[in-house]
Every structure is written in structure tokens, then in C-alpha cells.
Amino acid sequence: MPPERTIDELRQAVRDWCATAIPKDWRRTEADATRDEFVAFQQEWLRRLDAAGWAVPHWPAEWGGGYTLAEQGVIYEELARAEAPRLVLQFISLHHAASTLLHAGTEEQRQRHLPAIRQGEIWCQGFSEPGAGSDLASLATKAVRDGDHYVVNGQKTWASLAMYADWCLLLVRTDPTAPKRKGISYMLLDMKTPGVEVRPIKKATGEEHFCEIFLTDVRIPVENLIGPENDGWRVAQSTLNSERGATMVELSERLKVGFGWLWDELHDPDRDPSLLSAHDALVADELAGYATQLEALRLLVARGLADDISPANVGTLASITKLVYSELLQDITGFGASLNGVGGQLATPRVASGGWESGEWLLDHISSWEWTIPGGTSEIQRTIIGERGLGLPREPR
């Protein structure tokens, strides 16, 4: 169990820790790192956070967490305000993989993987396919039972940082005759299994973040099945929707940090007079608009953490928050990229930008487009909001 503290005491504890623990000039360290150096840096930062008790505040107490939603919000908020490195490499591990194991895994699976995740075990997600992205239920990767194993053949794509992964959350089709959402199973794939091939996809920024995963006669033990066979769709929906938005506190706070950079840059008295600045009425109007939207996002996030929100509204609110955040991220970084003339169109690729970390507006804007696609595109989020939140009729199929 975490030590008993008031919210203010917890906030001060995280703030004091950040003051001495955050590596100096870590952005440059990550920017100049080789792949191996990037992994080593991220793993060391995870160990520091875990030793302090800040790595998995959203997990149950018996697994190293035990913080309330409000306390989780404070921890993420302070880490973001201190501009601490983000655990890019472990995001799937700490959130999606852990959530899946905690909600649907067996005790043996939890004992095997949860401690390992805290020690640096890296996970990726094998959901989307070339023909099944937004329409995930159309996935075609096939798994056939062969004794105490499943034999898997197929292809996954857009798997973030899969080139580093030890394990993969994998959705496969185990009953091709069933309705498409009824014949899907959820499995844990050891990425070292023979027949697994990972091919990184180079982004417009020059970096490699997403990957394709090719599966050829890959044998997965039956014991690696999550939930019942053919019940993978339900498992995937329930576990990935179980995150109630505490991590969005960190993401929204980091976006506020990025907006602060933009604000300072445009108010800099030494700014090149040939470039637009905050003294321009149109620029000032844009800044005011973004400041207002950031406050609205903050209120949305706070609502998602409220104790009195009904379970029925959690999914709709999560879709609203994700939609607002991802599109505001695009708008702010795009605005920053437009204000610095030709010089603002030059950027140095980074190892793993998430849309705000580099401070180079063009790079961050290009990277920001990732956020309107994964976890359900903006179009899908609007459909969820319309159907579940507003009660609008579904379009006939």
C-alpha cells in the first residue's frame, strides 16, 4: 500500500522527487541515442519511477499501485509539469497489457508478467491488420488448435515499437464460421517464437515507430489464451475501456507544457521581427482560443476521474476526451509549425516523438497525426459519441 498522505502532501512529494530525479537534458539524450541507448534510457527511467512508487499508481495495491483516481491524477500531473521523460516504450506494457492481465488473465499469467513489466518487460499490440484497421472485427489472422498449441498465420500492422517488444497482445480468428465478432480470441504472444517477423515502418519524420508483424506457422501455447476461446472481442473491449483516463491527465498536462513553449516563443522580446509574434492580433486570438480549449480539456479529464461518474458514461466520456485531446494536439503543433517561416520547416528526426516532446514544431506536428488514428480514429470516436452518448440511431448496414 502507498503511504498515507493528503493530496497536497502527495503532490509535494512528487514535486520534490522530480526536482532531483529527472535526468538533465534528457530530450537531447533521447534525440542522440541509438536504438540500444534509447531502450537503456527508458528502462532506467522506469526503474527510477518504480523505486519511487510512481510507475504503476493505477495498478492494484497488491501489484505495486493502490492509489485512488484522484491520487493518480496528481502523480501524472506533477510528472508532466516537471517535464519528466515519458515512458513511451512501456506505455502498452504498463497500461493495456497490465489492464488485460488484471481484468481477464489467469493468476499464473499475472504472476508471470506483472512483476516482469515493472522490471522492464516490453509489450506491443497486435490488433490492426492491413484490411482490418478501423473495422477491427474484420481481422483475418487465423489460429488453428493443434493439441496444446494454436498455430497462427497472418499479418498485423501499425504495432507501435514492436521492434523492441518481448511480448504482444494478439487478436486472432479461431472460428471463421462464426459472426465476425464472435470468432475472435485474445492471446499472449512471445515475440521470440519462431515464425514471428517484425518490419519497422519509416514515418514521414524519418523515425521508425510503427511496425508490421508477420506470423508464419507461429505456435502459441493454449495456456497463453486470455479468457475463453472465441471471446476475444469482449475481452479486448472490456480491458481496453477499463482505463478511466488517469493517463490522459499526463497527456493533457504535457500538451499544456507544449503550449507554454509556444506562448513563450511568441512573447519573446528578442523574437525575429520578420516573424509573427503575439503582438499580431490574429496570433493573439489563436493563442486565446487554444488556452480556452486546454482549460476545457482539463475539465473533461477531471470529470473522467470523478468518483460519481456512472459506468455507462465512462466510455462516451473517454471518446470525447480522446477526440478533443488528439485534435487539439494537431492544431497547436500545426500552429507552431506555421509561425517560423522557412526555418520552422526544418527538423531533426527523433527516436520516438509522441507529438510534443521534441520542441521542434514541424516534427511534433507530423507526429501528432498518430493520435487521431490509434485507439479508434476520430471518425469512430464521433460515432461512439453520437450513438452511445447522444442516442442517435445507427446507420443501417
mmCIF file of C-alpha atoms in Angstrom:
data_model
loop_
_atom_site.group_PDB
_atom_site.id
_atom_site.type_symbol
_atom_site.label_atom_id
_atom_site.label_comp_id
_atom_site.label_asym_id
_atom_site.label_seq_id
_atom_site.Cartn_x
_atom_site.Cartn_y
_atom_site.Cartn_z
ATOM 1 C CA MET A 1 0.000 0.000 0.000
ATOM 2 C CA PRO A 2 1.209 3.538 -0.695
ATOM 3 C CA PRO A 3 1.973 5.638 2.381
ATOM 4 C CA GLU A 4 -0.913 7.644 3.791
ATOM 5 C CA ARG A 5 -0.714 11.247 2.586
ATOM 6 C CA THR A 6 -3.110 14.061 1.897
ATOM 7 C CA ILE A 7 -3.436 15.096 -1.740
ATOM 8 C CA ASP A 8 -1.294 18.174 -1.053
ATOM 9 C CA GLU A 9 1.386 16.070 0.662
ATOM 10 C CA LEU A 10 1.420 13.633 -2.263
ATOM 11 C CA ARG A 11 1.730 16.488 -4.753
ATOM 12 C CA GLN A 12 4.666 17.953 -2.834
ATOM 13 C CA ALA A 13 6.349 14.538 -2.561
ATOM 14 C CA VAL A 14 6.188 14.001 -6.324
ATOM 15 C CA ARG A 15 7.325 17.571 -6.961
ATOM 16 C CA ASP A 16 10.314 17.215 -4.613
ATOM 17 C CA TRP A 17 11.284 13.901 -6.183
ATOM 18 C CA CYS A 18 11.128 15.347 -9.696
ATOM 19 C CA ALA A 19 13.390 18.217 -8.685
ATOM 20 C CA THR A 20 16.317 15.854 -8.169
ATOM 21 C CA ALA A 21 15.474 12.696 -10.133
ATOM 22 C CA ILE A 22 14.750 13.925 -13.664
ATOM 23 C CA PRO A 23 17.837 13.488 -15.885
ATOM 24 C CA LYS A 24 19.253 16.760 -17.139
ATOM 25 C CA ASP A 25 18.813 17.466 -20.861
ATOM 26 C CA TRP A 26 17.029 14.148 -21.360
ATOM 27 C CA ARG A 27 15.479 15.233 -24.658
ATOM 28 C CA ARG A 28 18.908 15.619 -26.186
ATOM 29 C CA THR A 29 19.932 12.261 -24.717
ATOM 30 C CA GLU A 30 16.980 10.549 -26.398
ATOM 31 C CA ALA A 31 17.449 12.500 -29.628
ATOM 32 C CA ASP A 32 21.063 11.441 -29.999
ATOM 33 C CA ALA A 33 20.544 7.854 -28.789
ATOM 34 C CA THR A 34 20.975 4.713 -30.813
ATOM 35 C CA ARG A 35 18.191 2.137 -30.543
ATOM 36 C CA ASP A 36 20.012 0.280 -27.770
ATOM 37 C CA GLU A 37 20.742 3.518 -25.922
ATOM 38 C CA PHE A 38 17.105 4.578 -26.220
ATOM 39 C CA VAL A 39 15.929 1.284 -24.717
ATOM 40 C CA ALA A 40 18.515 1.526 -21.917
ATOM 41 C CA PHE A 41 17.467 5.099 -21.091
ATOM 42 C CA GLN A 42 13.762 4.245 -20.994
ATOM 43 C CA GLN A 43 14.369 1.148 -18.867
ATOM 44 C CA GLU A 44 16.496 3.090 -16.388
ATOM 45 C CA TRP A 45 13.817 5.769 -16.119
ATOM 46 C CA LEU A 46 11.197 3.070 -15.464
ATOM 47 C CA ARG A 47 13.366 1.669 -12.659
ATOM 48 C CA ARG A 48 13.688 5.128 -11.091
ATOM 49 C CA LEU A 49 9.941 5.700 -11.228
ATOM 50 C CA ASP A 50 9.206 2.244 -9.863
ATOM 51 C CA ALA A 51 11.631 2.659 -6.958
ATOM 52 C CA ALA A 52 9.895 5.914 -6.052
ATOM 53 C CA GLY A 53 6.425 4.357 -6.349
ATOM 54 C CA TRP A 54 5.268 6.438 -9.346
ATOM 55 C CA ALA A 55 5.489 3.861 -12.158
ATOM 56 C CA VAL A 56 2.211 1.969 -11.681
ATOM 57 C CA PRO A 57 -0.085 4.080 -9.475
ATOM 58 C CA HIS A 58 -3.089 2.800 -11.474
ATOM 59 C CA TRP A 59 -2.416 -0.858 -10.577
ATOM 60 C CA PRO A 60 -3.980 -2.543 -7.508
ATOM 61 C CA ALA A 61 -2.052 -2.265 -4.252
ATOM 62 C CA GLU A 62 -1.009 -5.937 -4.268
ATOM 63 C CA TRP A 63 0.841 -5.351 -7.524
ATOM 64 C CA GLY A 64 2.583 -2.105 -6.548
ATOM 65 C CA GLY A 65 -0.101 0.553 -7.014
ATOM 66 C CA GLY A 66 -3.168 1.196 -4.924
ATOM 67 C CA TYR A 67 -3.598 4.938 -5.466
ATOM 68 C CA THR A 68 -7.049 6.459 -5.843
ATOM 69 C CA LEU A 69 -8.046 8.038 -9.154
ATOM 70 C CA ALA A 70 -7.500 11.490 -7.667
ATOM 71 C CA GLU A 71 -4.037 10.496 -6.427
ATOM 72 C CA GLN A 72 -3.166 9.007 -9.812
ATOM 73 C CA GLY A 73 -4.139 12.304 -11.384
ATOM 74 C CA VAL A 74 -1.821 14.220 -9.051
ATOM 75 C CA ILE A 75 1.131 11.920 -9.805
ATOM 76 C CA TYR A 76 0.711 12.156 -13.586
ATOM 77 C CA GLU A 77 0.066 15.883 -13.408
ATOM 78 C CA GLU A 78 3.256 16.611 -11.466
ATOM 79 C CA LEU A 79 5.391 14.389 -13.701
ATOM 80 C CA ALA A 80 4.076 16.257 -16.727
ATOM 81 C CA ARG A 81 4.542 19.706 -15.174
ATOM 82 C CA ALA A 82 8.124 18.829 -14.304
ATOM 83 C CA GLU A 83 8.642 17.781 -17.943
ATOM 84 C CA ALA A 84 9.796 14.319 -16.879
ATOM 85 C CA PRO A 85 10.570 11.798 -19.634
ATOM 86 C CA ARG A 86 7.505 9.899 -20.770
ATOM 87 C CA LEU A 87 7.579 6.094 -20.742
ATOM 88 C CA VAL A 88 6.997 5.815 -24.487
ATOM 89 C CA LEU A 89 8.485 2.345 -24.707
ATOM 90 C CA GLN A 90 6.434 0.900 -21.833
ATOM 91 C CA PHE A 91 3.062 2.535 -22.493
ATOM 92 C CA ILE A 92 1.383 -0.629 -23.837
ATOM 93 C CA SER A 93 3.069 -2.698 -21.105
ATOM 94 C CA LEU A 94 2.029 -0.523 -18.161
ATOM 95 C CA HIS A 95 -1.495 0.182 -19.349
ATOM 96 C CA HIS A 96 -3.010 -2.116 -21.984
ATOM 97 C CA ALA A 97 -1.093 -5.297 -21.132
ATOM 98 C CA ALA A 98 -1.459 -4.797 -17.390
ATOM 99 C CA SER A 99 -5.150 -3.933 -17.704
ATOM 100 C CA THR A 100 -5.764 -7.054 -19.790
ATOM 101 C CA LEU A 101 -3.952 -9.296 -17.326
ATOM 102 C CA LEU A 102 -5.632 -7.772 -14.287
ATOM 103 C CA HIS A 103 -9.137 -7.994 -15.704
ATOM 104 C CA ALA A 104 -9.078 -11.192 -17.743
ATOM 105 C CA GLY A 105 -5.797 -13.023 -17.154
ATOM 106 C CA THR A 106 -5.274 -16.092 -15.015
ATOM 107 C CA GLU A 107 -3.418 -15.855 -11.710
ATOM 108 C CA GLU A 108 -0.495 -17.683 -13.312
ATOM 109 C CA GLN A 109 -0.402 -15.160 -16.179
ATOM 110 C CA ARG A 110 -0.483 -12.248 -13.746
ATOM 111 C CA GLN A 111 2.271 -13.729 -11.582
ATOM 112 C CA ARG A 112 4.393 -14.338 -14.654
ATOM 113 C CA HIS A 113 4.049 -10.953 -16.327
ATOM 114 C CA LEU A 114 3.078 -8.146 -13.940
ATOM 115 C CA PRO A 115 6.326 -8.197 -11.919
ATOM 116 C CA ALA A 116 8.263 -8.545 -15.182
ATOM 117 C CA ILE A 117 6.534 -5.469 -16.634
ATOM 118 C CA ARG A 118 7.653 -3.410 -13.642
ATOM 119 C CA GLN A 119 11.178 -4.669 -14.288
ATOM 120 C CA GLY A 120 11.088 -3.631 -17.947
ATOM 121 C CA GLU A 121 9.281 -6.328 -19.950
ATOM 122 C CA ILE A 122 8.130 -4.585 -23.149
ATOM 123 C CA TRP A 123 4.816 -5.248 -24.873
ATOM 124 C CA CYS A 124 3.266 -4.284 -28.191
ATOM 125 C CA GLN A 125 -0.272 -4.665 -29.503
ATOM 126 C CA GLY A 126 -1.175 -6.886 -32.468
ATOM 127 C CA PHE A 127 -4.719 -5.793 -33.264
ATOM 128 C CA SER A 128 -4.889 -3.875 -36.568
ATOM 129 C CA GLU A 129 -4.313 -5.566 -39.924
ATOM 130 C CA PRO A 130 -3.896 -4.246 -43.476
ATOM 131 C CA GLY A 131 -7.593 -4.987 -44.120
ATOM 132 C CA ALA A 132 -8.873 -4.507 -40.584
ATOM 133 C CA GLY A 133 -7.897 -1.191 -39.068
ATOM 134 C CA SER A 134 -10.931 0.866 -38.171
ATOM 135 C CA ASP A 135 -13.100 -2.227 -38.743
ATOM 136 C CA LEU A 136 -11.102 -4.359 -36.341
ATOM 137 C CA ALA A 137 -13.776 -7.084 -36.205
ATOM 138 C CA SER A 138 -12.866 -7.983 -39.805
ATOM 139 C CA LEU A 139 -9.420 -9.247 -38.783
ATOM 140 C CA ALA A 140 -8.255 -12.311 -40.716
ATOM 141 C CA THR A 141 -5.177 -13.576 -38.830
ATOM 142 C CA LYS A 142 -6.080 -17.222 -38.225
ATOM 143 C CA ALA A 143 -5.330 -19.506 -35.275
ATOM 144 C CA VAL A 144 -5.975 -23.248 -35.540
ATOM 145 C CA ARG A 145 -5.906 -25.507 -32.467
ATOM 146 C CA ASP A 146 -3.245 -28.227 -32.660
ATOM 147 C CA GLY A 147 -3.106 -30.162 -29.400
ATOM 148 C CA ASP A 148 -1.859 -27.869 -26.636
ATOM 149 C CA HIS A 149 -0.934 -25.095 -29.083
ATOM 150 C CA TYR A 150 -2.577 -22.776 -31.582
ATOM 151 C CA VAL A 151 -0.910 -22.421 -34.987
ATOM 152 C CA VAL A 152 -1.178 -18.792 -36.114
ATOM 153 C CA ASN A 153 -0.796 -17.340 -39.607
ATOM 154 C CA GLY A 154 -1.427 -13.763 -40.675
ATOM 155 C CA GLN A 155 -0.203 -10.176 -40.550
ATOM 156 C CA LYS A 156 -0.562 -7.251 -38.154
ATOM 157 C CA THR A 157 0.286 -3.626 -38.809
ATOM 158 C CA TRP A 158 0.690 -0.288 -37.013
ATOM 159 C CA ALA A 159 2.119 -2.090 -33.969
ATOM 160 C CA SER A 160 3.861 0.683 -32.038
ATOM 161 C CA LEU A 161 7.531 -0.021 -31.189
ATOM 162 C CA ALA A 162 7.104 -3.749 -31.848
ATOM 163 C CA MET A 163 10.768 -3.961 -32.821
ATOM 164 C CA TYR A 164 11.597 -3.671 -29.106
ATOM 165 C CA ALA A 165 8.805 -5.876 -27.744
ATOM 166 C CA ASP A 166 9.221 -9.042 -25.699
ATOM 167 C CA TRP A 167 5.505 -9.886 -25.810
ATOM 168 C CA CYS A 168 2.458 -8.993 -27.905
ATOM 169 C CA LEU A 169 -1.263 -8.684 -27.144
ATOM 170 C CA LEU A 170 -2.674 -10.584 -30.129
ATOM 171 C CA LEU A 171 -6.179 -10.854 -31.553
ATOM 172 C CA VAL A 172 -6.769 -13.823 -33.865
ATOM 173 C CA ARG A 173 -9.693 -15.542 -35.552
ATOM 174 C CA THR A 174 -10.319 -19.000 -34.108
ATOM 175 C CA ASP A 175 -13.774 -19.653 -35.628
ATOM 176 C CA PRO A 176 -14.065 -18.449 -39.240
ATOM 177 C CA THR A 177 -17.702 -19.654 -39.449
ATOM 178 C CA ALA A 178 -18.977 -17.505 -36.575
ATOM 179 C CA PRO A 179 -20.211 -13.904 -36.912
ATOM 180 C CA LYS A 180 -17.092 -11.792 -37.180
ATOM 181 C CA ARG A 181 -17.138 -10.504 -33.581
ATOM 182 C CA LYS A 182 -17.912 -13.954 -32.181
ATOM 183 C CA GLY A 183 -14.992 -15.943 -33.576
ATOM 184 C CA ILE A 184 -12.079 -13.863 -32.228
ATOM 185 C CA SER A 185 -9.706 -14.978 -29.474
ATOM 186 C CA TYR A 186 -7.215 -12.985 -27.396
ATOM 187 C CA MET A 187 -3.711 -14.407 -26.890
ATOM 188 C CA LEU A 188 -0.330 -13.535 -25.451
ATOM 189 C CA LEU A 189 2.476 -13.974 -27.989
ATOM 190 C CA ASP A 190 6.123 -14.372 -27.053
ATOM 191 C CA MET A 191 7.862 -12.298 -29.744
ATOM 192 C CA LYS A 192 10.843 -14.674 -29.740
ATOM 193 C CA THR A 193 8.655 -17.514 -31.047
ATOM 194 C CA PRO A 194 9.843 -18.960 -34.383
ATOM 195 C CA GLY A 195 7.848 -17.616 -37.309
ATOM 196 C CA VAL A 196 7.488 -14.061 -35.938
ATOM 197 C CA GLU A 197 8.977 -11.361 -38.193
ATOM 198 C CA VAL A 198 8.874 -7.648 -37.361
ATOM 199 C CA ARG A 199 9.387 -4.992 -40.038
ATOM 200 C CA PRO A 200 9.551 -1.341 -38.903
ATOM 201 C CA ILE A 201 7.671 1.270 -40.944
ATOM 202 C CA LYS A 202 9.541 4.516 -41.559
ATOM 203 C CA LYS A 203 7.466 7.609 -40.797
ATOM 204 C CA ALA A 204 7.486 10.951 -42.558
ATOM 205 C CA THR A 205 9.772 12.244 -39.803
ATOM 206 C CA GLY A 206 12.402 9.633 -40.703
ATOM 207 C CA GLU A 207 11.980 7.720 -37.447
ATOM 208 C CA GLU A 208 10.609 4.196 -37.074
ATOM 209 C CA HIS A 209 7.764 3.911 -34.590
ATOM 210 C CA PHE A 210 5.131 1.626 -36.123
ATOM 211 C CA CYS A 211 5.769 -1.892 -37.345
ATOM 212 C CA GLU A 212 4.310 -4.723 -39.364
ATOM 213 C CA ILE A 213 4.278 -8.169 -37.749
ATOM 214 C CA PHE A 214 4.254 -11.246 -39.976
ATOM 215 C CA LEU A 215 3.178 -14.546 -38.412
ATOM 216 C CA THR A 216 4.023 -17.798 -40.204
ATOM 217 C CA ASP A 217 3.052 -21.080 -38.517
ATOM 218 C CA VAL A 218 3.627 -19.478 -35.116
ATOM 219 C CA ARG A 219 2.834 -21.862 -32.258
ATOM 220 C CA ILE A 220 1.224 -20.253 -29.207
ATOM 221 C CA PRO A 221 0.572 -22.427 -26.126
ATOM 222 C CA VAL A 222 -3.081 -22.790 -25.172
ATOM 223 C CA GLU A 223 -2.134 -21.530 -21.707
ATOM 224 C CA ASN A 224 -1.480 -18.127 -23.326
ATOM 225 C CA LEU A 225 -5.160 -17.695 -24.181
ATOM 226 C CA ILE A 226 -6.785 -14.745 -22.385
ATOM 227 C CA GLY A 227 -10.377 -15.516 -21.492
ATOM 228 C CA PRO A 228 -12.407 -18.210 -23.262
ATOM 229 C CA GLU A 229 -11.774 -19.183 -26.863
ATOM 230 C CA ASN A 230 -13.823 -17.064 -29.296
ATOM 231 C CA ASP A 231 -14.485 -14.443 -26.598
ATOM 232 C CA GLY A 232 -11.573 -12.183 -27.512
ATOM 233 C CA TRP A 233 -13.699 -9.296 -28.784
ATOM 234 C CA ARG A 234 -15.426 -8.901 -25.446
ATOM 235 C CA VAL A 235 -12.138 -9.228 -23.565
ATOM 236 C CA ALA A 236 -10.485 -6.595 -25.757
ATOM 237 C CA GLN A 237 -13.360 -4.145 -25.336
ATOM 238 C CA SER A 238 -13.675 -4.571 -21.591
ATOM 239 C CA THR A 239 -9.973 -4.379 -20.807
ATOM 240 C CA LEU A 240 -9.018 -1.514 -23.118
ATOM 241 C CA ASN A 241 -12.013 0.508 -21.940
ATOM 242 C CA SER A 242 -11.137 -0.120 -18.297
ATOM 243 C CA GLU A 243 -8.640 2.748 -18.243
ATOM 244 C CA ARG A 244 -10.763 5.616 -16.941
ATOM 245 C CA GLY A 245 -8.495 8.372 -18.143
ATOM 246 C CA ALA A 246 -5.861 8.935 -15.454
ATOM 247 C CA THR A 247 -3.115 8.794 -18.076
ATOM 248 C CA MET A 248 -4.951 11.490 -20.018
ATOM 249 C CA VAL A 249 -4.079 13.781 -17.107
ATOM 250 C CA GLU A 250 -0.424 13.400 -18.007
ATOM 251 C CA LEU A 251 -1.046 13.771 -21.739
ATOM 252 C CA SER A 252 -3.177 16.888 -21.329
ATOM 253 C CA GLU A 253 -0.655 18.408 -18.919
ATOM 254 C CA ARG A 254 2.158 17.722 -21.376
ATOM 255 C CA LEU A 255 0.129 19.427 -24.060
ATOM 256 C CA LYS A 256 -0.175 22.449 -21.743
ATOM 257 C CA VAL A 257 3.615 22.372 -21.372
ATOM 258 C CA GLY A 258 3.957 22.420 -25.159
ATOM 259 C CA PHE A 259 1.515 25.315 -25.384
ATOM 260 C CA GLY A 260 3.646 27.112 -22.793
ATOM 261 C CA TRP A 261 6.641 26.763 -25.092
ATOM 262 C CA LEU A 262 4.608 28.281 -27.914
ATOM 263 C CA TRP A 263 3.364 31.090 -25.680
ATOM 264 C CA ASP A 264 6.884 31.960 -24.506
ATOM 265 C CA GLU A 265 8.254 31.786 -28.029
ATOM 266 C CA LEU A 266 5.648 34.212 -29.381
ATOM 267 C CA HIS A 267 6.077 36.611 -26.433
ATOM 268 C CA ASP A 268 9.883 36.583 -26.590
ATOM 269 C CA PRO A 269 11.043 40.235 -26.844
ATOM 270 C CA ASP A 270 14.079 39.078 -28.848
ATOM 271 C CA ARG A 271 11.970 37.231 -31.434
ATOM 272 C CA ASP A 272 12.932 37.913 -35.054
ATOM 273 C CA PRO A 273 10.774 40.920 -36.046
ATOM 274 C CA SER A 274 10.255 39.447 -39.522
ATOM 275 C CA LEU A 275 8.237 36.584 -37.945
ATOM 276 C CA LEU A 276 4.756 36.727 -36.498
ATOM 277 C CA SER A 277 4.513 37.232 -32.753
ATOM 278 C CA ALA A 278 1.884 37.547 -30.029
ATOM 279 C CA HIS A 279 1.619 41.269 -30.865
ATOM 280 C CA ASP A 280 -0.232 40.303 -34.052
ATOM 281 C CA ALA A 281 -3.986 40.373 -33.378
ATOM 282 C CA LEU A 282 -4.683 37.143 -35.281
ATOM 283 C CA VAL A 283 -1.903 35.296 -33.425
ATOM 284 C CA ALA A 284 -3.160 36.573 -30.092
ATOM 285 C CA ASP A 285 -6.685 35.426 -30.983
ATOM 286 C CA GLU A 286 -5.413 31.925 -31.849
ATOM 287 C CA LEU A 287 -3.482 31.715 -28.575
ATOM 288 C CA ALA A 288 -6.568 32.720 -26.595
ATOM 289 C CA GLY A 289 -8.605 30.061 -28.376
ATOM 290 C CA TYR A 290 -6.095 27.320 -27.606
ATOM 291 C CA ALA A 291 -5.844 28.403 -23.974
ATOM 292 C CA THR A 292 -9.627 28.113 -23.692
ATOM 293 C CA GLN A 293 -9.674 24.679 -25.310
ATOM 294 C CA LEU A 294 -6.905 23.457 -23.000
ATOM 295 C CA GLU A 295 -8.967 24.504 -19.996
ATOM 296 C CA ALA A 296 -11.972 22.654 -21.420
ATOM 297 C CA LEU A 297 -9.789 19.568 -21.891
ATOM 298 C CA ARG A 298 -8.605 19.840 -18.298
ATOM 299 C CA LEU A 299 -12.217 19.913 -17.102
ATOM 300 C CA LEU A 300 -13.062 16.884 -19.272
ATOM 301 C CA VAL A 301 -10.175 14.947 -17.778
ATOM 302 C CA ALA A 302 -11.188 15.936 -14.257
ATOM 303 C CA ARG A 303 -14.730 14.754 -14.981
ATOM 304 C CA GLY A 304 -13.372 11.388 -16.110
ATOM 305 C CA LEU A 305 -11.649 10.981 -12.745
ATOM 306 C CA ALA A 306 -14.694 11.933 -10.679
ATOM 307 C CA ASP A 307 -15.992 9.259 -8.332
ATOM 308 C CA ASP A 308 -19.634 9.895 -9.198
ATOM 309 C CA ILE A 309 -19.392 9.266 -12.936
ATOM 310 C CA SER A 310 -21.582 6.339 -13.939
ATOM 311 C CA PRO A 311 -20.019 3.289 -15.624
ATOM 312 C CA ALA A 312 -22.366 3.774 -18.567
ATOM 313 C CA ASN A 313 -20.873 7.216 -19.249
ATOM 314 C CA VAL A 314 -17.200 6.264 -18.911
ATOM 315 C CA GLY A 315 -16.790 5.023 -22.490
ATOM 316 C CA THR A 316 -18.533 8.024 -24.042
ATOM 317 C CA LEU A 317 -16.543 10.494 -21.963
ATOM 318 C CA ALA A 318 -13.303 8.673 -22.841
ATOM 319 C CA SER A 319 -14.158 9.049 -26.544
ATOM 320 C CA ILE A 320 -14.910 12.760 -26.118
ATOM 321 C CA THR A 321 -11.650 13.324 -24.229
ATOM 322 C CA LYS A 322 -9.561 11.378 -26.719
ATOM 323 C CA LEU A 323 -11.148 13.250 -29.638
ATOM 324 C CA VAL A 324 -10.615 16.676 -28.073
ATOM 325 C CA TYR A 325 -7.052 15.918 -26.998
ATOM 326 C CA SER A 326 -5.827 14.432 -30.282
ATOM 327 C CA GLU A 327 -7.292 17.148 -32.490
ATOM 328 C CA LEU A 328 -6.147 19.949 -30.193
ATOM 329 C CA LEU A 329 -2.649 18.456 -30.228
ATOM 330 C CA GLN A 330 -2.670 18.615 -34.025
ATOM 331 C CA ASP A 331 -3.950 22.180 -34.047
ATOM 332 C CA ILE A 332 -1.423 23.550 -31.542
ATOM 333 C CA THR A 333 1.609 21.861 -33.086
ATOM 334 C CA GLY A 334 0.437 22.823 -36.574
ATOM 335 C CA PHE A 335 0.048 26.442 -35.491
ATOM 336 C CA GLY A 336 3.557 26.377 -34.032
ATOM 337 C CA ALA A 337 4.966 24.957 -37.273
ATOM 338 C CA SER A 338 3.322 27.729 -39.309
ATOM 339 C CA LEU A 339 4.799 30.670 -37.416
ATOM 340 C CA ASN A 340 8.529 30.416 -38.008
ATOM 341 C CA GLY A 341 8.910 30.773 -41.728
ATOM 342 C CA VAL A 342 11.153 28.517 -43.781
ATOM 343 C CA GLY A 343 13.362 27.819 -40.761
ATOM 344 C CA GLY A 344 10.388 26.297 -38.979
ATOM 345 C CA GLN A 345 10.062 23.668 -41.695
ATOM 346 C CA LEU A 346 13.372 22.043 -40.741
ATOM 347 C CA ALA A 347 13.606 19.389 -38.039
ATOM 348 C CA THR A 348 15.925 16.648 -36.829
ATOM 349 C CA PRO A 349 14.263 13.193 -36.541
ATOM 350 C CA ARG A 350 13.963 11.794 -33.030
ATOM 351 C CA VAL A 351 13.958 8.225 -31.803
ATOM 352 C CA ALA A 352 10.380 8.290 -30.510
ATOM 353 C CA SER A 353 8.402 11.515 -30.646
ATOM 354 C CA GLY A 354 4.866 11.442 -29.349
ATOM 355 C CA GLY A 355 3.656 14.707 -30.783
ATOM 356 C CA TRP A 356 5.060 17.195 -28.263
ATOM 357 C CA GLU A 357 8.351 16.006 -26.786
ATOM 358 C CA SER A 358 10.941 17.391 -29.180
ATOM 359 C CA GLY A 359 10.015 21.069 -29.117
ATOM 360 C CA GLU A 360 10.516 21.259 -32.888
ATOM 361 C CA TRP A 361 7.088 22.218 -34.166
ATOM 362 C CA LEU A 362 7.212 20.616 -37.603
ATOM 363 C CA LEU A 363 8.385 17.276 -36.211
ATOM 364 C CA ASP A 364 5.834 17.364 -33.426
ATOM 365 C CA HIS A 365 3.039 18.291 -35.836
ATOM 366 C CA ILE A 366 3.810 15.381 -38.149
ATOM 367 C CA SER A 367 3.954 13.036 -35.169
ATOM 368 C CA SER A 368 0.710 14.430 -33.767
ATOM 369 C CA TRP A 369 -1.274 12.827 -36.591
ATOM 370 C CA GLU A 370 -0.722 9.444 -34.953
ATOM 371 C CA TRP A 371 -3.126 10.424 -32.207
ATOM 372 C CA THR A 372 -6.244 10.712 -34.364
ATOM 373 C CA ILE A 373 -5.830 7.115 -35.589
ATOM 374 C CA PRO A 374 -4.868 4.572 -32.864
ATOM 375 C CA GLY A 375 -7.340 3.586 -30.182
ATOM 376 C CA GLY A 376 -10.141 4.341 -32.639
ATOM 377 C CA THR A 377 -9.976 7.046 -35.294
ATOM 378 C CA SER A 378 -11.623 10.420 -34.762
ATOM 379 C CA GLU A 379 -14.455 9.236 -37.026
ATOM 380 C CA ILE A 380 -15.028 6.196 -34.801
ATOM 381 C CA GLN A 381 -14.942 8.364 -31.671
ATOM 382 C CA ARG A 382 -17.630 10.609 -33.174
ATOM 383 C CA THR A 383 -19.749 7.560 -33.978
ATOM 384 C CA ILE A 384 -19.437 6.317 -30.380
ATOM 385 C CA ILE A 385 -20.333 9.748 -29.028
ATOM 386 C CA GLY A 386 -23.342 10.004 -31.335
ATOM 387 C CA GLU A 387 -24.709 6.513 -30.740
ATOM 388 C CA ARG A 388 -23.884 5.938 -27.071
ATOM 389 C CA GLY A 389 -23.767 9.466 -25.754
ATOM 390 C CA LEU A 390 -26.473 11.222 -27.756
ATOM 391 C CA GLY A 391 -28.638 8.196 -28.516
ATOM 392 C CA LEU A 392 -28.629 8.806 -32.261
ATOM 393 C CA PRO A 393 -29.837 5.912 -34.435
ATOM 394 C CA ARG A 394 -27.250 3.674 -36.015
ATOM 395 C CA GLU A 395 -26.779 3.896 -39.753
ATOM 396 C CA PRO A 396 -28.385 0.873 -41.455
ATOM 397 C CA ARG A 397 -25.829 -1.706 -42.564
#
